Amino acid sequence: MAFIALVLLSLLTPLVSVYSFDDVKSWCSQTPNPQPCDYFLSQKTDQSLIKQKSDFLNLSMQLALERAIIAHGNTLSLGSKCRNEREKAAWNDCLELYEHTILKLNKTLDPNTRCTQVDAQTWLSTALTNLQTCQDGFIELGVSDYLLPSMSNNVSKLISNTLSINKVPYAEPSYKGGYPTWVKPGDRKLLQSSSLASQANIVVSKDGSGDYTTIGAAITAASKRSGSGRYVIYVKAGTYSENVQIGSGLKNIMLLGDGIGKTIVTGSKSVGGGSTTFKSATVAVVGDGFIARGMTFRNTAGASNHQAVALRSGSDLSVYYQCSFEGYQDTLYTYSERQFYRECDIYGTVDFIFGNAAVVFQNCNIYARNPPNKINTVTAQGRTDPNQNTGISIHDCKVTAASDLKPVQSSVKTYLGRPWKEYSRTVFLKTYLDSLINSAGWLEWSGDFALNTLYYGEYMNTGPGSSTSGRVKWAGYHVITSSTEAAKFTAGNFISGNSWLPSTNVPFTSGL
């Protein structure tokens, strides 16, 4: 994908502007970052004025794309300056993340893409998350970020501006009825079949009785398929020790296993082992419309190796049904886009459900394990901009102690979450919270960082750990008493589930 910058740059339409400097300044003054907006737009010339907000939005997105392409080129040229393997690992992430950012911005601007305001806000949110992840890689590996100024080109600020201009309210449906465009009529029949395994496109089996013996080989085969309809890969029971990548070009892939604890894919990459968090995932999914069912995703690096991801999902409109995610720190990376988890098990210690997707968990079991430092944090949500439509919603789930924590539960403090980023947003709705939850409920990240800007909420939770009488007194913490407020975070509203979840044949509750 290294050539993507040149290709997309050649496709860009000219930026519109014979409007005056004062006109530009006036429009840019309405954004969170007027200076780069004013600086770059005022340099452009063309034949028409910015007549309305939609013109300004389109220009702002084009500008962000143009600067992202330039930044990608700068990033590519810096590879030879990496002085060690850790710097190279962080640089590699940035190169990939800029490519993904360009794809998201291009998709948002593409006139042939069916794109609502919510779609655009989702994809712009992901574009911004990608650039934050690029920076985070250098920080977590403890290496110099001297490369970053050349990479950034104010792209993050320009994308933040587009998020502000395009800002949309809750509950706007992502698709206007029916099934999303990537679901074909034949797919619906397949997904509603009682015997998916018998209709799989490819079978993976450790004993050689299938088409392939590794999941990776099946993914490679799937990349050569014709069409973009649902493609089912049935993975028979067994333990598959491999790291799996499902790239952006692989849409509508389904991994179908034989059940939790039966079909297991496992890896051991970690930050302690020299990887970035982003690249530590045993399974990483980017292609949209991904479904996993009856699978266990595992990272065995252990608690001492710090961040070690079992699954990273950046797949828009993705579903995980009756799956298990097993690790310690950073087990489940709900990285970006719109995601839904139903009847899943998630195990971990520190920040073990984290990321910056718009994600809803329903009827899931969340198991805190025994941590080395005697502190667990269930969530660490990564929203960096107040206009990103992202957050973690945990609805009708159970938060309890895993078997290794139960004997020592009284000596461990377990919290519902801590604010990884400034606008961290997480809610627990009608969820059973066992006695392991500390009475304060939530933990600081660093001093008073984000305590006024985060949004943490609890609504009608039950269990011995659900009392809110001793909860933190932060400005951003809310005991939600209004069903209208709580409903903003349901599957029907937060991820527009009514318009796309029925096509997956996965059960879901639309409202509270």
Short mmCIF file of C-alpha atoms in Angstrom, two decimals:
data_model
loop_
_atom_site.label_atom_id
_atom_site.label_comp_id
_atom_site.label_asym_id
_atom_site.label_seq_id
_atom_site.Cartn_x
_atom_site.Cartn_y
_atom_site.Cartn_z
CA MET A 1 0.00 0.00 0.00
CA ALA A 2 3.03 2.31 -0.03
CA PHE A 3 1.99 3.71 -3.41
CA ILE A 4 -1.44 4.72 -2.08
CA ALA A 5 -0.35 8.29 -1.36
CA LEU A 6 0.60 9.01 -4.97
CA VAL A 7 -2.50 7.30 -6.33
CA LEU A 8 -4.92 9.15 -4.07
CA LEU A 9 -3.16 12.47 -4.48
CA SER A 10 -3.73 12.22 -8.22
CA LEU A 11 -7.44 11.58 -7.62
CA LEU A 12 -8.05 14.56 -5.37
CA THR A 13 -10.40 17.20 -6.69
CA PRO A 14 -9.04 20.77 -6.51
CA LEU A 15 -9.71 22.61 -3.29
CA VAL A 16 -12.34 25.28 -3.86
CA SER A 17 -11.47 28.89 -3.10
CA VAL A 18 -11.46 32.34 -4.56
CA TYR A 19 -13.19 33.34 -1.39
CA SER A 20 -11.37 36.08 0.44
CA PHE A 21 -8.98 35.69 3.34
CA ASP A 22 -11.62 37.15 5.65
CA ASP A 23 -14.19 34.56 4.50
CA VAL A 24 -11.76 31.76 5.32
CA LYS A 25 -10.96 33.25 8.70
CA SER A 26 -14.65 33.52 9.54
CA TRP A 27 -15.37 29.88 8.73
CA CYS A 28 -12.22 28.59 10.39
CA SER A 29 -12.95 30.55 13.56
CA GLN A 30 -15.86 28.14 14.15
CA THR A 31 -13.52 25.14 14.43
CA PRO A 32 -11.50 23.90 17.44
CA ASN A 33 -8.23 24.51 15.51
CA PRO A 34 -8.66 27.69 13.44
CA GLN A 35 -4.96 28.34 12.83
CA PRO A 36 -4.10 25.36 10.53
CA CYS A 37 -7.53 25.66 8.88
CA ASP A 38 -6.92 29.33 8.11
CA TYR A 39 -3.30 28.80 7.07
CA PHE A 40 -3.88 26.00 4.58
CA LEU A 41 -7.25 27.06 3.13
CA SER A 42 -6.20 30.67 2.57
CA GLN A 43 -3.44 29.45 0.23
CA LYS A 44 -5.91 27.86 -2.19
CA THR A 45 -7.50 29.50 -5.24
CA ASP A 46 -10.53 28.58 -7.33
CA GLN A 47 -13.74 30.04 -8.70
CA SER A 48 -16.39 29.86 -5.98
CA LEU A 49 -17.19 30.96 -2.47
CA ILE A 50 -17.95 28.80 0.54
CA LYS A 51 -21.67 29.33 0.49
CA GLN A 52 -22.83 26.94 3.20
CA LYS A 53 -21.66 24.60 5.93
CA SER A 54 -21.61 21.55 3.63
CA ASP A 55 -19.15 23.33 1.31
CA PHE A 56 -16.90 24.10 4.24
CA LEU A 57 -17.11 20.52 5.51
CA ASN A 58 -16.21 19.09 2.13
CA LEU A 59 -13.25 21.45 1.77
CA SER A 60 -12.07 20.66 5.29
CA MET A 61 -12.17 16.91 4.61
CA GLN A 62 -10.31 17.39 1.32
CA LEU A 63 -7.70 19.45 3.13
CA ALA A 64 -7.27 16.77 5.83
CA LEU A 65 -6.87 14.12 3.13
CA GLU A 66 -4.32 16.19 1.23
CA ARG A 67 -2.21 16.76 4.36
CA ALA A 68 -2.54 13.09 5.37
CA ILE A 69 -1.16 12.03 1.99
CA ILE A 70 1.78 14.40 2.39
CA ALA A 71 2.37 13.13 5.94
CA HIS A 72 2.27 9.53 4.70
CA GLY A 73 4.97 10.38 2.17
CA ASN A 74 7.09 12.04 4.85
CA THR A 75 6.64 9.02 7.11
CA LEU A 76 7.70 6.65 4.35
CA SER A 77 10.91 8.62 3.80
CA LEU A 78 11.87 8.43 7.48
CA GLY A 79 12.28 4.66 7.63
CA SER A 80 16.04 4.82 7.10
CA LYS A 81 16.38 7.11 10.15
CA CYS A 82 15.11 4.49 12.61
CA ARG A 83 18.05 3.69 14.89
CA ASN A 84 16.88 0.45 16.47
CA GLU A 85 14.21 -2.25 16.28
CA ARG A 86 11.86 -0.48 18.68
CA GLU A 87 11.90 2.73 16.67
CA LYS A 88 11.34 0.69 13.54
CA ALA A 89 8.36 -1.08 15.14
CA ALA A 90 6.73 2.26 16.04
CA TRP A 91 7.53 3.68 12.58
CA ASN A 92 5.99 0.64 10.88
CA ASP A 93 2.78 1.18 12.85
CA CYS A 94 2.67 4.83 11.80
CA LEU A 95 3.13 3.94 8.15
CA GLU A 96 0.21 1.49 8.28
CA LEU A 97 -1.94 3.85 10.33
CA TYR A 98 -1.47 6.73 7.89
CA GLU A 99 -2.49 4.40 5.06
CA HIS A 100 -5.65 3.47 6.98
CA THR A 101 -6.33 7.14 7.69
CA ILE A 102 -6.09 7.99 3.99
CA LEU A 103 -8.50 5.16 3.17
CA LYS A 104 -11.04 6.40 5.74
CA LEU A 105 -10.85 10.01 4.57
CA ASN A 106 -11.06 8.96 0.95
CA LYS A 107 -14.09 6.77 1.72
CA THR A 108 -15.82 9.67 3.45
CA LEU A 109 -15.28 11.89 0.41
CA ASP A 110 -16.04 9.29 -2.25
CA PRO A 111 -19.27 10.31 -4.05
CA ASN A 112 -19.91 6.64 -4.86
CA THR A 113 -19.97 5.66 -1.18
CA ARG A 114 -23.31 5.62 0.60
CA CYS A 115 -22.32 7.83 3.49
CA THR A 116 -24.60 9.37 6.12
CA GLN A 117 -23.47 11.90 8.71
CA VAL A 118 -23.08 9.08 11.25
CA ASP A 119 -20.96 7.05 8.82
CA ALA A 120 -18.76 10.07 8.20
CA GLN A 121 -18.41 10.76 11.93
CA THR A 122 -17.47 7.13 12.52
CA TRP A 123 -14.82 7.09 9.81
CA LEU A 124 -13.44 10.49 10.79
CA SER A 125 -13.26 9.28 14.41
CA THR A 126 -11.23 6.29 13.23
CA ALA A 127 -8.92 8.50 11.17
CA LEU A 128 -8.13 10.56 14.27
CA THR A 129 -7.69 7.45 16.41
CA ASN A 130 -5.15 6.10 13.91
CA LEU A 131 -2.92 9.16 14.30
CA GLN A 132 -3.15 9.01 18.10
CA THR A 133 -2.15 5.34 17.97
CA CYS A 134 0.88 6.28 15.87
CA GLN A 135 2.06 8.59 18.64
CA ASP A 136 1.23 6.11 21.39
CA GLY A 137 3.51 3.49 19.83
CA PHE A 138 6.61 5.62 20.36
CA ILE A 139 5.62 6.42 23.93
CA GLU A 140 4.87 2.86 25.05
CA LEU A 141 8.09 1.47 23.58
CA GLY A 142 10.05 4.20 25.37
CA VAL A 143 11.76 5.41 22.20
CA SER A 144 12.36 8.89 20.84
CA ASP A 145 9.49 10.53 19.04
CA TYR A 146 11.81 12.79 17.04
CA LEU A 147 10.18 11.37 13.90
CA LEU A 148 6.70 12.56 14.80
CA PRO A 149 6.89 16.30 13.95
CA SER A 150 7.69 15.45 10.35
CA MET A 151 4.80 13.02 10.23
CA SER A 152 1.98 15.05 11.72
CA ASN A 153 1.56 18.06 9.38
CA ASN A 154 -1.33 19.22 11.54
CA VAL A 155 -3.40 16.30 10.23
CA SER A 156 -4.90 15.50 13.63
CA LYS A 157 -6.04 19.10 14.11
CA LEU A 158 -7.57 19.20 10.64
CA ILE A 159 -9.47 15.95 11.23
CA SER A 160 -10.64 17.29 14.59
CA ASN A 161 -12.05 20.27 12.72
CA THR A 162 -14.03 18.01 10.39
CA LEU A 163 -15.46 16.15 13.38
CA SER A 164 -16.63 19.43 14.84
CA ILE A 165 -18.23 20.61 11.58
CA ASN A 166 -19.93 17.24 10.94
CA LYS A 167 -21.09 16.75 14.55
CA VAL A 168 -24.30 14.71 14.76
CA PRO A 169 -26.71 13.90 17.61
CA TYR A 170 -27.31 10.49 19.09
CA ALA A 171 -29.79 8.06 17.62
CA GLU A 172 -29.52 9.06 13.98
CA PRO A 173 -29.75 5.78 12.06
CA SER A 174 -26.68 4.82 10.08
CA TYR A 175 -28.74 3.25 7.29
CA LYS A 176 -32.20 4.27 6.23
CA GLY A 177 -33.93 0.95 6.75
CA GLY A 178 -33.25 -2.51 5.37
CA TYR A 179 -29.89 -4.20 5.32
CA PRO A 180 -26.55 -2.44 4.86
CA THR A 181 -25.27 -2.44 1.33
CA TRP A 182 -22.63 -5.11 1.97
CA VAL A 183 -25.26 -7.77 2.76
CA LYS A 184 -26.60 -9.50 -0.35
CA PRO A 185 -29.91 -11.42 -0.35
CA GLY A 186 -28.11 -14.76 -0.50
CA ASP A 187 -26.03 -13.81 2.52
CA ARG A 188 -29.15 -13.37 4.65
CA LYS A 189 -30.22 -16.90 3.90
CA LEU A 190 -26.78 -18.21 4.72
CA LEU A 191 -26.51 -16.28 7.98
CA GLN A 192 -29.92 -17.52 9.08
CA SER A 193 -29.03 -21.15 8.39
CA SER A 194 -29.03 -23.55 11.33
CA SER A 195 -25.97 -25.29 9.96
CA LEU A 196 -23.40 -22.68 8.98
CA ALA A 197 -20.55 -25.17 9.13
CA SER A 198 -22.04 -27.28 6.35
CA GLN A 199 -22.19 -24.23 4.11
CA ALA A 200 -18.70 -22.89 4.85
CA ASN A 201 -16.61 -21.69 1.94
CA ILE A 202 -13.40 -23.03 3.50
CA VAL A 203 -12.71 -25.52 6.30
CA VAL A 204 -9.65 -25.29 8.54
CA SER A 205 -8.60 -28.32 10.55
CA LYS A 206 -5.44 -29.19 12.48
CA ASP A 207 -5.68 -32.86 11.46
CA GLY A 208 -5.65 -32.14 7.74
CA SER A 209 -9.26 -33.12 7.15
CA GLY A 210 -10.16 -29.61 5.93
CA ASP A 211 -8.97 -27.40 3.12
CA TYR A 212 -6.18 -25.85 5.20
CA THR A 213 -4.40 -26.54 8.49
CA THR A 214 -3.95 -22.87 9.50
CA ILE A 215 -6.31 -19.92 9.74
CA GLY A 216 -3.73 -17.70 8.04
CA ALA A 217 -3.72 -19.90 4.94
CA ALA A 218 -7.52 -19.75 4.80
CA ILE A 219 -7.42 -15.95 5.06
CA THR A 220 -4.94 -15.81 2.18
CA ALA A 221 -7.27 -17.99 0.11
CA ALA A 222 -10.23 -15.77 1.00
CA SER A 223 -8.35 -12.73 -0.28
CA LYS A 224 -8.39 -14.26 -3.76
CA ARG A 225 -12.14 -14.84 -3.86
CA SER A 226 -14.36 -13.11 -6.36
CA GLY A 227 -17.10 -10.85 -5.08
CA SER A 228 -17.52 -9.36 -1.63
CA GLY A 229 -20.42 -11.35 -0.16
CA ARG A 230 -20.27 -13.17 3.17
CA TYR A 231 -17.40 -15.68 3.21
CA VAL A 232 -17.50 -18.29 5.97
CA ILE A 233 -14.32 -19.93 7.24
CA TYR A 234 -15.17 -22.87 9.49
CA VAL A 235 -12.34 -23.51 11.96
CA LYS A 236 -12.66 -26.95 13.53
CA ALA A 237 -11.81 -27.63 17.16
CA GLY A 238 -8.12 -27.36 17.97
CA THR A 239 -5.47 -24.92 19.17
CA TYR A 240 -4.03 -22.76 16.38
CA SER A 241 -0.78 -21.05 17.39
CA GLU A 242 -0.57 -18.19 14.92
CA ASN A 243 -0.99 -14.47 14.50
CA VAL A 244 -3.80 -13.69 12.08
CA GLN A 245 -4.32 -10.48 10.09
CA ILE A 246 -7.58 -9.75 8.28
CA GLY A 247 -6.80 -6.66 6.22
CA SER A 248 -8.94 -3.78 5.03
CA GLY A 249 -9.53 -5.39 1.65
CA LEU A 250 -11.10 -8.49 3.20
CA LYS A 251 -14.72 -7.60 3.86
CA ASN A 252 -17.52 -9.78 5.24
CA ILE A 253 -15.31 -12.59 6.54
CA MET A 254 -16.79 -14.90 9.17
CA LEU A 255 -14.70 -17.12 11.45
CA LEU A 256 -16.92 -19.94 12.71
CA GLY A 257 -15.51 -22.12 15.45
CA ASP A 258 -16.76 -25.16 17.35
CA GLY A 259 -17.27 -23.15 20.54
CA ILE A 260 -15.50 -21.41 23.41
CA GLY A 261 -12.55 -23.47 24.62
CA LYS A 262 -12.78 -25.75 21.59
CA THR A 263 -11.53 -23.63 18.70
CA ILE A 264 -8.65 -21.58 20.05
CA VAL A 265 -6.28 -19.20 18.28
CA THR A 266 -3.35 -18.18 20.44
CA GLY A 267 -0.28 -15.95 20.34
CA SER A 268 2.16 -14.33 22.74
CA LYS A 269 3.27 -10.97 21.34
CA SER A 270 3.51 -8.13 23.86
CA VAL A 271 4.97 -4.72 24.59
CA GLY A 272 7.30 -6.44 27.06
CA GLY A 273 8.47 -8.58 24.17
CA GLY A 274 9.22 -5.57 21.95
CA SER A 275 5.93 -5.18 20.07
CA THR A 276 3.65 -2.15 20.14
CA THR A 277 0.23 -2.71 21.67
CA PHE A 278 -1.24 -2.26 18.19
CA LYS A 279 0.86 -5.09 16.72
CA SER A 280 0.68 -7.42 19.73
CA ALA A 281 -2.75 -8.79 18.76
CA THR A 282 -3.09 -12.53 18.23
CA VAL A 283 -5.88 -11.73 15.76
CA ALA A 284 -6.23 -8.29 14.15
CA VAL A 285 -9.27 -7.45 12.03
CA VAL A 286 -9.61 -4.38 9.81
CA GLY A 287 -11.91 -5.55 7.00
CA ASP A 288 -15.49 -4.36 7.51
CA GLY A 289 -18.44 -6.61 8.30
CA PHE A 290 -16.41 -9.22 10.20
CA ILE A 291 -18.22 -11.85 12.29
CA ALA A 292 -16.70 -14.32 14.75
CA ARG A 293 -18.76 -17.05 16.39
CA GLY A 294 -17.71 -19.87 18.73
CA MET A 295 -14.04 -18.83 18.86
CA THR A 296 -11.51 -18.35 21.66
CA PHE A 297 -8.91 -15.60 21.12
CA ARG A 298 -5.95 -15.85 23.48
CA ASN A 299 -2.71 -14.07 24.30
CA THR A 300 -0.37 -16.04 26.56
CA ALA A 301 2.36 -13.41 27.09
CA GLY A 302 1.29 -13.20 30.73
CA ALA A 303 0.82 -10.30 33.13
CA SER A 304 4.54 -9.53 33.46
CA ASN A 305 4.85 -8.57 29.78
CA HIS A 306 2.36 -5.71 30.12
CA GLN A 307 0.19 -4.89 27.08
CA ALA A 308 -0.62 -8.09 25.18
CA VAL A 309 -3.74 -8.11 22.98
CA ALA A 310 -5.78 -11.22 22.20
CA LEU A 311 -7.97 -9.51 19.58
CA ARG A 312 -7.85 -6.09 17.96
CA SER A 313 -10.91 -5.05 15.97
CA GLY A 314 -11.05 -2.05 13.65
CA SER A 315 -13.81 -3.64 11.56
CA ASP A 316 -16.87 -1.47 10.98
CA LEU A 317 -20.21 -3.21 11.64
CA SER A 318 -18.47 -6.21 13.21
CA VAL A 319 -20.02 -8.82 15.52
CA TYR A 320 -18.57 -11.26 18.06
CA TYR A 321 -21.00 -13.92 19.25
CA GLN A 322 -20.31 -16.61 21.85
CA CYS A 323 -16.57 -15.94 21.78
CA SER A 324 -13.94 -15.78 24.51
CA PHE A 325 -11.08 -13.29 24.85
CA GLU A 326 -8.31 -14.33 27.22
CA GLY A 327 -5.32 -12.32 28.40
CA TYR A 328 -4.13 -10.06 31.17
CA GLN A 329 -3.36 -6.41 30.38
CA ASP A 330 -5.14 -5.06 27.26
CA THR A 331 -6.88 -8.31 26.34
CA LEU A 332 -9.57 -6.92 24.03
CA TYR A 333 -8.69 -3.94 21.85
CA THR A 334 -11.97 -2.50 20.59
CA TYR A 335 -9.88 -0.25 18.42
CA SER A 336 -12.29 1.69 16.20
CA GLU A 337 -15.54 1.72 14.18
CA ARG A 338 -18.91 0.18 15.24
CA GLN A 339 -18.83 -3.18 17.06
CA PHE A 340 -21.20 -5.51 18.91
CA TYR A 341 -20.40 -8.34 21.37
CA ARG A 342 -23.03 -10.82 22.54
CA GLU A 343 -22.72 -13.72 25.01
CA CYS A 344 -18.94 -13.43 25.12
CA ASP A 345 -16.42 -14.04 27.92
CA ILE A 346 -13.64 -11.50 28.50
CA TYR A 347 -10.75 -12.18 30.92
CA GLY A 348 -8.05 -9.76 32.03
CA THR A 349 -6.44 -7.53 34.63
CA VAL A 350 -5.42 -4.00 33.60
CA ASP A 351 -7.47 -2.03 31.06
CA PHE A 352 -8.58 -5.31 29.55
CA ILE A 353 -11.42 -3.83 27.52
CA PHE A 354 -9.98 -0.76 25.84
CA GLY A 355 -9.85 1.26 22.62
CA ASN A 356 -11.85 3.91 20.81
CA ALA A 357 -14.64 2.09 18.99
CA ALA A 358 -18.35 2.71 19.38
CA VAL A 359 -18.99 -0.66 21.01
CA VAL A 360 -21.84 -2.35 22.84
CA PHE A 361 -21.49 -5.50 24.97
CA GLN A 362 -24.65 -7.47 25.80
CA ASN A 363 -25.12 -10.57 27.96
CA CYS A 364 -21.36 -10.96 28.34
CA ASN A 365 -19.33 -12.34 31.24
CA ILE A 366 -16.46 -10.08 32.27
CA TYR A 367 -13.91 -11.85 34.45
CA ALA A 368 -11.23 -9.95 36.38
CA ARG A 369 -8.11 -12.03 37.01
CA ASN A 370 -5.47 -11.87 39.75
CA PRO A 371 -3.15 -8.94 38.88
CA PRO A 372 0.52 -8.67 39.89
CA ASN A 373 0.13 -5.17 41.32
CA LYS A 374 -3.17 -5.88 43.12
CA ILE A 375 -5.17 -3.42 40.99
CA ASN A 376 -7.58 -4.29 38.16
CA THR A 377 -9.26 -1.86 35.79
CA VAL A 378 -11.94 -3.34 33.55
CA THR A 379 -12.01 -0.58 30.91
CA ALA A 380 -9.79 2.15 29.47
CA GLN A 381 -11.65 4.04 26.78
CA GLY A 382 -9.61 6.08 24.30
CA ARG A 383 -11.70 9.04 23.11
CA THR A 384 -9.43 12.04 22.43
CA ASP A 385 -11.94 14.43 20.89
CA PRO A 386 -15.35 15.48 22.28
CA ASN A 387 -16.93 15.05 18.84
CA GLN A 388 -15.86 11.45 18.28
CA ASN A 389 -18.98 9.24 18.38
CA THR A 390 -17.16 6.55 20.34
CA GLY A 391 -17.42 4.88 23.73
CA ILE A 392 -17.86 1.60 25.60
CA SER A 393 -21.37 0.51 26.57
CA ILE A 394 -21.71 -2.55 28.82
CA HIS A 395 -25.36 -3.59 28.95
CA ASP A 396 -26.95 -6.49 30.84
CA CYS A 397 -23.59 -8.16 31.51
CA LYS A 398 -21.92 -9.66 34.59
CA VAL A 399 -18.64 -8.48 36.12
CA THR A 400 -17.23 -11.12 38.46
CA ALA A 401 -13.93 -12.56 39.66
CA ALA A 402 -12.15 -15.21 37.62
CA SER A 403 -11.21 -18.41 39.45
CA ASP A 404 -7.64 -17.22 40.17
CA LEU A 405 -8.88 -13.96 41.72
CA LYS A 406 -11.60 -15.36 43.98
CA PRO A 407 -9.28 -16.67 46.74
CA VAL A 408 -7.46 -13.31 47.01
CA GLN A 409 -10.28 -10.98 46.01
CA SER A 410 -10.23 -9.05 49.28
CA SER A 411 -6.60 -8.00 48.72
CA VAL A 412 -7.17 -6.72 45.17
CA LYS A 413 -8.85 -3.47 44.16
CA THR A 414 -10.96 -3.80 41.01
CA TYR A 415 -12.37 -0.73 39.27
CA LEU A 416 -14.83 -0.31 36.41
CA GLY A 417 -12.42 1.82 34.44
CA ARG A 418 -9.91 4.64 34.23
CA PRO A 419 -9.58 7.49 31.71
CA TRP A 420 -6.89 6.54 29.22
CA LYS A 421 -7.67 9.63 27.12
CA GLU A 422 -9.14 13.05 27.83
CA TYR A 423 -12.74 12.39 26.73
CA SER A 424 -12.97 8.77 27.88
CA ARG A 425 -16.60 7.56 27.73
CA THR A 426 -17.90 4.36 29.35
CA VAL A 427 -21.27 3.31 30.73
CA PHE A 428 -22.55 0.27 32.61
CA LEU A 429 -26.26 -0.34 32.11
CA LYS A 430 -28.33 -2.91 34.01
CA THR A 431 -25.20 -4.95 34.66
CA TYR A 432 -24.50 -7.25 37.61
CA LEU A 433 -21.46 -6.01 39.54
CA ASP A 434 -20.14 -8.51 42.05
CA SER A 435 -18.45 -7.69 45.36
CA LEU A 436 -14.99 -7.41 43.74
CA ILE A 437 -15.83 -3.86 42.51
CA ASN A 438 -14.24 -1.21 44.73
CA SER A 439 -16.75 1.15 46.33
CA ALA A 440 -15.19 4.15 44.52
CA GLY A 441 -16.05 2.43 41.25
CA TRP A 442 -13.54 4.25 39.07
CA LEU A 443 -9.81 4.99 39.22
CA GLU A 444 -7.77 8.04 38.22
CA TRP A 445 -5.31 7.68 35.36
CA SER A 446 -2.91 10.38 36.53
CA GLY A 447 -3.92 12.96 39.10
CA ASP A 448 -6.87 15.01 37.90
CA PHE A 449 -6.33 14.22 34.21
CA ALA A 450 -9.67 13.99 32.35
CA LEU A 451 -11.81 13.95 35.49
CA ASN A 452 -13.86 16.92 34.25
CA THR A 453 -13.96 15.97 30.57
CA LEU A 454 -14.69 12.23 30.73
CA TYR A 455 -18.18 10.73 30.72
CA TYR A 456 -18.62 7.73 33.03
CA GLY A 457 -22.14 6.54 33.78
CA GLU A 458 -23.97 3.84 35.72
CA TYR A 459 -27.64 3.00 35.23
CA MET A 460 -29.72 0.52 37.24
CA ASN A 461 -26.87 -1.91 37.90
CA THR A 462 -27.35 -4.71 40.41
CA GLY A 463 -25.21 -6.85 42.70
CA PRO A 464 -23.09 -6.19 45.81
CA GLY A 465 -20.65 -3.96 43.88
CA SER A 466 -23.34 -1.76 42.33
CA SER A 467 -23.99 0.71 45.14
CA THR A 468 -23.18 4.25 43.98
CA SER A 469 -23.13 5.80 47.47
CA GLY A 470 -19.34 5.63 47.72
CA ARG A 471 -18.54 6.42 44.11
CA VAL A 472 -16.07 9.06 42.94
CA LYS A 473 -17.23 12.69 42.94
CA TRP A 474 -15.70 13.69 39.60
CA ALA A 475 -17.52 16.20 37.43
CA GLY A 476 -17.56 13.68 34.58
CA TYR A 477 -19.08 10.83 36.59
CA HIS A 478 -22.87 10.36 36.41
CA VAL A 479 -25.35 8.20 38.24
CA ILE A 480 -27.83 8.00 35.37
CA THR A 481 -31.44 8.18 36.52
CA SER A 482 -33.07 9.08 33.22
CA SER A 483 -34.02 6.25 30.87
CA THR A 484 -33.77 8.73 28.00
CA GLU A 485 -30.14 9.40 28.85
CA ALA A 486 -29.35 5.71 29.33
CA ALA A 487 -31.03 4.84 26.01
CA LYS A 488 -28.40 6.86 24.14
CA PHE A 489 -25.98 4.02 24.82
CA THR A 490 -28.12 1.08 23.70
CA ALA A 491 -27.42 -1.06 20.65
CA GLY A 492 -30.28 0.56 18.78
CA ASN A 493 -29.01 4.09 19.31
CA PHE A 494 -25.27 4.04 19.99
CA ILE A 495 -24.33 1.80 17.05
CA SER A 496 -27.57 2.06 15.01
CA GLY A 497 -28.01 -1.67 15.57
CA ASN A 498 -31.55 -1.98 14.21
CA SER A 499 -30.32 -1.23 10.72
CA TRP A 500 -27.54 -3.84 10.47
CA LEU A 501 -27.57 -6.37 13.32
CA PRO A 502 -30.65 -8.30 12.06
CA SER A 503 -28.70 -9.35 8.97
CA THR A 504 -26.15 -11.17 11.14
CA ASN A 505 -28.74 -13.43 12.80
CA VAL A 506 -27.13 -12.66 16.17
CA PRO A 507 -29.68 -11.98 18.93
CA PHE A 508 -29.63 -8.46 20.33
CA THR A 509 -31.66 -6.11 22.46
CA SER A 510 -32.28 -2.82 20.73
CA GLY A 511 -33.29 -0.74 23.75
CA LEU A 512 -32.93 -0.88 27.51
#
